[in-house]
CSV table of C-alpha atoms in Angstrom, one decimal:
chain,number,residue,atom,x,y,z
A,796,THR,CA,109.9,82.1,-100.9
A,797,ASP,CA,110.9,79.5,-103.4
A,798,ARG,CA,108.2,77.1,-102.1
A,799,LEU,CA,105.4,79.7,-102.4
A,800,THR,CA,106.5,80.4,-105.9
A,801,GLU,CA,106.4,76.7,-106.8
A,802,GLN,CA,102.8,76.4,-105.4
A,803,GLY,CA,101.8,79.5,-107.3
A,804,ILE,CA,103.1,78.2,-110.5
A,805,GLN,CA,101.2,74.9,-110.0
A,806,VAL,CA,98.0,76.9,-109.5
A,807,MET,CA,98.5,78.8,-112.7
A,808,GLU,CA,99.4,75.7,-114.7
A,809,GLN,CA,96.3,73.9,-113.4
A,810,GLN,CA,93.9,76.7,-114.2
A,811,VAL,CA,95.4,77.4,-117.7
A,812,ARG,CA,95.2,73.6,-118.6
A,813,ALA,CA,91.5,73.7,-117.5
A,814,GLY,CA,90.9,76.8,-119.6
A,815,ARG,CA,89.8,78.7,-116.5
A,816,PRO,CA,90.6,82.3,-115.5
A,817,PHE,CA,92.3,82.6,-112.2
A,818,PHE,CA,93.1,85.0,-109.4
A,819,LEU,CA,96.4,84.3,-107.6
A,820,ASN,CA,97.0,86.2,-104.3
A,821,LEU,CA,100.7,85.5,-103.7
A,822,TRP,CA,101.8,87.2,-100.5
A,823,TYR,CA,105.5,86.4,-99.9
A,824,HIS,CA,106.7,86.5,-96.3
A,825,THR,CA,110.0,88.0,-97.5
A,826,VAL,CA,111.0,90.8,-96.9
A,827,HIS,CA,109.8,90.4,-93.3
A,828,THR,CA,111.1,89.3,-89.9
A,829,PRO,CA,112.6,86.9,-89.1
A,830,ILE,CA,115.5,88.3,-91.2
A,831,GLU,CA,116.9,85.1,-92.6
A,832,GLY,CA,118.6,85.2,-96.0
A,833,LYS,CA,120.1,82.2,-97.8
A,834,PRO,CA,123.6,81.8,-96.4
A,835,LYS,CA,125.3,82.0,-99.9
A,836,LEU,CA,123.5,85.2,-100.7
A,837,VAL,CA,124.3,86.7,-97.3
A,838,ALA,CA,128.0,86.0,-97.9
A,839,HIS,CA,127.7,87.5,-101.4
A,840,TYR,CA,126.2,90.8,-100.0
A,841,LYS,CA,128.6,90.9,-97.1
A,842,LYS,CA,131.4,91.4,-99.6
A,843,LYS,CA,129.6,94.4,-101.1
A,844,ILE,CA,129.2,96.4,-97.9
A,845,ARG,CA,131.5,99.4,-97.5
A,846,PRO,CA,131.9,101.8,-94.6
A,847,ASP,CA,129.9,104.5,-96.5
A,848,SER,CA,127.2,102.1,-97.7
A,849,LYS,CA,123.6,103.2,-97.1
A,850,TRP,CA,122.3,99.7,-96.6
A,851,LYS,CA,124.5,97.5,-94.4
A,852,ASN,CA,122.3,94.4,-93.6
A,853,PRO,CA,123.4,91.6,-95.9
A,854,HIS,CA,120.7,89.3,-94.5
A,855,TYR,CA,118.0,91.7,-95.6
A,856,ALA,CA,119.7,92.2,-99.0
A,857,ALA,CA,119.7,88.4,-99.5
A,858,MET,CA,116.0,88.3,-98.8
A,859,VAL,CA,115.3,91.0,-101.3
A,860,HIS,CA,117.4,89.1,-103.8
A,861,SER,CA,115.3,86.0,-103.3
A,862,LEU,CA,112.1,88.1,-103.7
A,863,ASP,CA,113.4,89.5,-107.0
A,864,GLN,CA,114.2,86.0,-108.3
A,865,ASN,CA,110.8,84.6,-107.5
A,866,VAL,CA,108.8,87.5,-108.9
A,867,GLY,CA,110.9,86.9,-112.0
A,868,ARG,CA,109.9,83.2,-112.0
A,869,ILE,CA,106.2,84.2,-111.8
A,870,LEU,CA,106.5,86.6,-114.7
A,871,THR,CA,108.4,84.1,-116.8
A,872,LYS,CA,105.7,81.5,-116.2
A,873,ILE,CA,103.0,83.9,-117.2
A,874,LYS,CA,104.9,84.5,-120.5
A,875,ASP,CA,105.6,80.7,-121.0
A,876,LEU,CA,101.9,79.9,-120.5
A,877,GLY,CA,101.0,82.5,-123.2
A,878,ILE,CA,98.7,84.6,-121.0
A,879,SER,CA,100.7,87.8,-120.8
A,880,ASP,CA,98.2,89.7,-122.9
A,881,ASN,CA,95.3,88.6,-120.7
A,882,THR,CA,96.9,88.8,-117.2
A,883,LEU,CA,97.1,91.8,-114.9
A,884,VAL,CA,100.0,91.7,-112.5
A,885,VAL,CA,100.1,93.9,-109.3
A,886,PHE,CA,103.2,94.2,-107.1
A,887,THR,CA,102.8,96.1,-103.9
A,888,SER,CA,103.6,96.1,-100.1
A,889,ASP,CA,101.6,96.4,-96.9
A,890,ASN,CA,104.0,98.9,-95.2
A,891,GLY,CA,107.4,100.5,-95.4
A,892,GLY,CA,110.6,98.8,-94.4
A,893,PHE,CA,111.2,97.8,-90.7
A,894,VAL,CA,113.8,100.3,-89.5
A,895,ASN,CA,114.5,98.7,-86.1
A,896,ARG,CA,116.9,95.9,-85.2
A,897,CYS,CA,115.8,92.2,-85.2
A,898,LYS,CA,116.3,89.4,-82.8
A,899,LEU,CA,118.7,87.4,-85.0
A,900,ASN,CA,121.0,90.3,-85.9
A,901,LYS,CA,120.7,92.8,-83.1
A,902,GLU,CA,123.7,94.8,-84.2
A,903,LEU,CA,122.1,95.6,-87.6
A,904,GLN,CA,119.3,97.9,-88.5
A,905,VAL,CA,117.0,95.9,-90.8
A,906,ALA,CA,116.0,98.5,-93.5
A,907,ASP,CA,116.6,102.1,-94.4
A,908,ASN,CA,113.8,104.0,-96.1
A,909,SER,CA,115.6,107.4,-96.4
A,910,PRO,CA,115.1,109.9,-97.7
A,911,LEU,CA,111.6,109.1,-96.4
A,912,ARG,CA,111.2,109.3,-92.6
A,913,SER,CA,110.9,106.4,-90.2
A,914,GLY,CA,109.3,103.0,-91.3
A,915,LYS,CA,106.9,100.3,-90.5
A,916,GLY,CA,104.2,101.2,-88.0
A,917,SER,CA,104.6,105.0,-88.3
A,918,CYS,CA,102.3,107.4,-90.2
A,919,TYR,CA,105.4,109.1,-91.7
A,920,GLU,CA,106.1,108.5,-95.3
A,921,GLY,CA,108.6,105.8,-94.6
A,922,GLY,CA,105.8,103.8,-93.0
A,923,ILE,CA,103.0,104.3,-95.5
A,924,ARG,CA,104.5,105.1,-98.9
A,925,VAL,CA,105.1,101.7,-100.5
A,926,PRO,CA,105.8,100.3,-104.0
A,927,LEU,CA,102.9,99.8,-106.4
A,928,ILE,CA,103.7,98.5,-109.9
A,929,VAL,CA,101.0,97.3,-112.3
A,930,SER,CA,101.6,95.6,-115.6
A,931,GLY,CA,99.3,94.0,-118.1
A,932,PRO,CA,96.6,94.7,-120.7
A,933,GLY,CA,95.2,98.3,-120.6
A,934,VAL,CA,98.2,99.6,-118.7
A,935,THR,CA,100.5,102.2,-120.2
A,936,ARG,CA,104.1,100.9,-120.0
A,937,GLY,CA,107.0,102.6,-118.4
A,938,LYS,CA,105.0,105.6,-116.9
A,939,GLU,CA,104.6,106.8,-113.4
A,940,SER,CA,101.5,108.4,-112.0
A,941,PRO,CA,101.8,111.2,-109.4
A,942,THR,CA,98.3,110.6,-108.0
A,943,PRO,CA,98.3,109.2,-104.5
A,944,VAL,CA,96.4,105.9,-104.2
A,945,TYR,CA,96.1,103.2,-101.6
A,946,SER,CA,95.5,99.5,-101.3
A,947,CYS,CA,91.7,99.7,-100.9
A,948,ASP,CA,91.7,100.9,-104.5
A,949,LEU,CA,92.8,97.4,-105.7
A,950,LEU,CA,89.4,95.7,-105.2
A,951,PRO,CA,87.4,97.9,-107.6
A,952,THR,CA,90.4,98.0,-110.0
A,953,LEU,CA,90.7,94.2,-110.2
A,954,LEU,CA,87.0,93.8,-110.6
A,955,HIS,CA,87.0,96.2,-113.5
A,956,ALA,CA,89.9,94.4,-115.1
A,957,ALA,CA,88.0,91.0,-114.8
A,958,GLY,CA,84.9,92.4,-116.4
A,959,GLN,CA,83.0,92.4,-113.1
A,960,LYS,CA,82.8,96.2,-112.5
A,961,ASP,CA,79.1,95.8,-111.6
A,962,LYS,CA,80.0,93.5,-108.7
A,963,THR,CA,81.9,96.3,-106.9
A,964,PRO,CA,80.4,96.6,-103.4
A,965,LYS,CA,78.5,99.7,-102.6
A,966,GLY,CA,80.1,102.2,-100.2
A,967,ILE,CA,83.6,100.9,-100.2
A,968,ASP,CA,86.5,103.2,-99.6
A,969,GLY,CA,88.5,102.2,-102.7
A,970,MET,CA,88.3,103.8,-106.2
A,971,ASP,CA,88.8,102.2,-109.6
A,972,LEU,CA,92.4,103.0,-110.8
A,973,THR,CA,91.7,102.1,-114.4
A,974,PRO,CA,91.8,105.7,-115.6
A,975,LEU,CA,95.3,106.1,-114.1
A,976,LEU,CA,96.5,102.9,-115.6
A,977,LYS,CA,95.5,104.0,-119.1
A,978,LYS,CA,96.6,107.6,-118.6
A,979,PRO,CA,99.1,108.1,-115.8
A,980,GLY,CA,98.6,111.9,-116.0
A,981,ALA,CA,94.9,111.5,-115.2
A,982,SER,CA,93.4,112.2,-111.7
A,983,LEU,CA,90.8,110.7,-109.4
A,984,PRO,CA,87.8,112.5,-107.9
A,985,ARG,CA,89.5,112.3,-104.6
A,986,ASP,CA,92.1,114.6,-103.0
A,987,THR,CA,92.2,113.2,-99.4
A,988,LEU,CA,93.5,110.0,-97.8
A,989,TYR,CA,93.3,109.1,-94.1
A,990,PHE,CA,95.4,106.9,-91.9
A,991,HIS,CA,94.7,105.7,-88.4
A,992,TYR,CA,97.1,103.8,-86.1
A,993,PRO,CA,95.8,103.9,-82.5
A,994,HIS,CA,98.7,101.7,-81.2
A,995,TYR,CA,102.1,101.8,-79.8
A,996,TYR,CA,105.0,100.4,-81.9
A,997,PRO,CA,108.8,100.9,-81.8
A,998,THR,CA,108.4,103.7,-84.4
A,999,THR,CA,105.4,105.5,-83.0
A,1000,SER,CA,102.8,106.2,-80.3
A,1001,PRO,CA,99.1,106.2,-81.3
A,1002,VAL,CA,98.6,108.6,-84.2
A,1003,SER,CA,96.2,109.5,-87.0
A,1004,ALA,CA,97.1,111.3,-90.3
A,1005,ILE,CA,95.4,113.0,-93.2
A,1006,ARG,CA,96.9,113.8,-96.6
A,1007,LYS,CA,95.1,116.4,-98.7
A,1008,GLY,CA,96.9,117.4,-101.9
A,1009,ASN,CA,100.5,118.1,-100.9
A,1010,TRP,CA,99.6,118.8,-97.3
A,1011,LYS,CA,99.9,116.1,-94.6
A,1012,LEU,CA,98.9,116.4,-91.0
A,1013,LEU,CA,99.7,114.0,-88.1
A,1014,GLU,CA,97.9,114.1,-84.8
A,1015,TYR,CA,99.3,112.2,-81.8
A,1016,PHE,CA,96.9,110.9,-79.2
A,1017,THR,CA,99.2,110.8,-76.2
A,1018,ASP,CA,99.7,114.6,-76.0
A,1019,GLY,CA,97.5,115.9,-78.8
A,1020,HIS,CA,100.4,117.6,-80.7
A,1021,LEU,CA,100.1,118.2,-84.4
A,1022,GLU,CA,102.7,118.0,-87.2
A,1023,LEU,CA,102.2,119.6,-90.6
A,1024,TYR,CA,104.3,118.9,-93.7
A,1025,ASN,CA,104.3,119.9,-97.4
A,1026,LEU,CA,105.2,116.6,-99.1
A,1027,LYS,CA,106.0,118.3,-102.4
A,1028,ASP,CA,108.7,120.5,-100.9
A,1029,ASP,CA,109.6,118.2,-98.0
A,1030,PRO,CA,109.0,114.4,-98.7
A,1031,GLY,CA,111.3,113.6,-95.8
A,1032,GLU,CA,109.0,115.4,-93.4
A,1033,LYS,CA,111.8,117.3,-91.7
A,1034,ASN,CA,110.2,120.7,-91.4
A,1035,ASN,CA,107.1,120.9,-89.2
A,1036,LEU,CA,105.0,123.9,-90.5
A,1037,VAL,CA,102.3,123.8,-87.9
A,1038,LYS,CA,103.2,127.2,-86.4
A,1039,THR,CA,103.7,129.0,-89.7
A,1040,HIS,CA,100.6,127.5,-91.3
A,1041,SER,CA,98.3,127.2,-88.3
A,1042,ASP,CA,95.1,127.8,-90.4
A,1043,THR,CA,95.9,124.9,-92.7
A,1044,ALA,CA,96.8,122.7,-89.7
A,1045,ASN,CA,93.6,123.5,-87.9
A,1046,GLN,CA,91.4,122.9,-90.9
A,1047,LEU,CA,93.1,119.5,-91.6
A,1048,ALA,CA,92.7,118.5,-87.9
A,1049,LEU,CA,89.0,119.3,-88.1
A,1050,GLU,CA,88.6,117.2,-91.3
A,1051,LEU,CA,90.6,114.3,-89.6
A,1052,HIS,CA,88.3,114.5,-86.5
A,1053,LEU,CA,85.2,114.4,-88.7
A,1054,TRP,CA,86.5,111.4,-90.6
A,1055,ARG,CA,87.2,109.5,-87.5
A,1056,LYS,CA,83.7,110.2,-86.2
A,1057,ARG,CA,82.2,109.3,-89.6
A,1058,VAL,CA,83.9,105.9,-89.8
A,1059,ASP,CA,83.5,105.2,-86.1
A,1060,ALA,CA,87.3,104.8,-85.7
A,1061,LEU,CA,88.4,103.2,-82.4
A,1062,GLU,CA,90.7,105.4,-80.3
A,1063,PRO,CA,93.1,104.4,-77.6
A,1064,GLU,CA,91.9,104.6,-74.0
A,1065,PRO,CA,93.8,105.1,-70.8
A,1066,ASN,CA,94.8,102.0,-68.9
A,1067,PRO,CA,93.7,102.5,-65.3
A,1068,THR,CA,96.0,99.7,-64.0
A,1069,TRP,CA,99.1,101.1,-65.7
A,1070,LYS,CA,102.0,102.2,-63.4
A,1071,PRO,CA,105.2,103.9,-64.5
A,1072,ARG,CA,108.4,101.9,-64.1
A,1073,LYS,CA,110.5,102.8,-61.1
């Protein structure tokens, strides 16, 4: 994490000295498996853990600490280079925290995304609801937008910020988030998001999901069962409403099927050579 930051700072310094604009795509490996925090930081966080602590993995905490430090280094360098007023910074993640145990510390759950359900790999909110923080010119400071967005929106947004709005590819899924960055209370001409994960993982079997407004439906491929949640009332997805709101569930399932067909989404196929374990 420290080394990636050092290389990122070098890139920024070189480009600023040359008087060139730059795009820095800095994907830290932390926080990710293998869960390996700096020993001194692990020891520091071990002392903070109590029997009633929600988070009990000091190795994970140490990695988050290192991430925070290095994001801070990048932000400080942007300020020192005098480019804060002309630089857009985006902080986000690819998925929710890993809620299983890891090879190096088998006795410890890695992360805890509660009150959101489950974590990485699943289509529950703990797997797909992630941080997104944007800072820079044209962004209203200190405000939160309630409008759901997703990572495909970053391409048109960044092109707009760079004065290249006309270079946005035709037919892409993402939408320009500039209106939300200026006015967090604004909305987008989109009320539906789709998710498709046709794989097995420790947190899930193959599944698709659709979110429309506050409603979210999951469809599992192995047995075809549906789950329906109202995320406004139940962000933790504890109360499956598919029986009491069957019309809503059926309508969303139809829209999900049409979307999969429209984008030619691959679906899992039975393995003819599979045999159950004895």
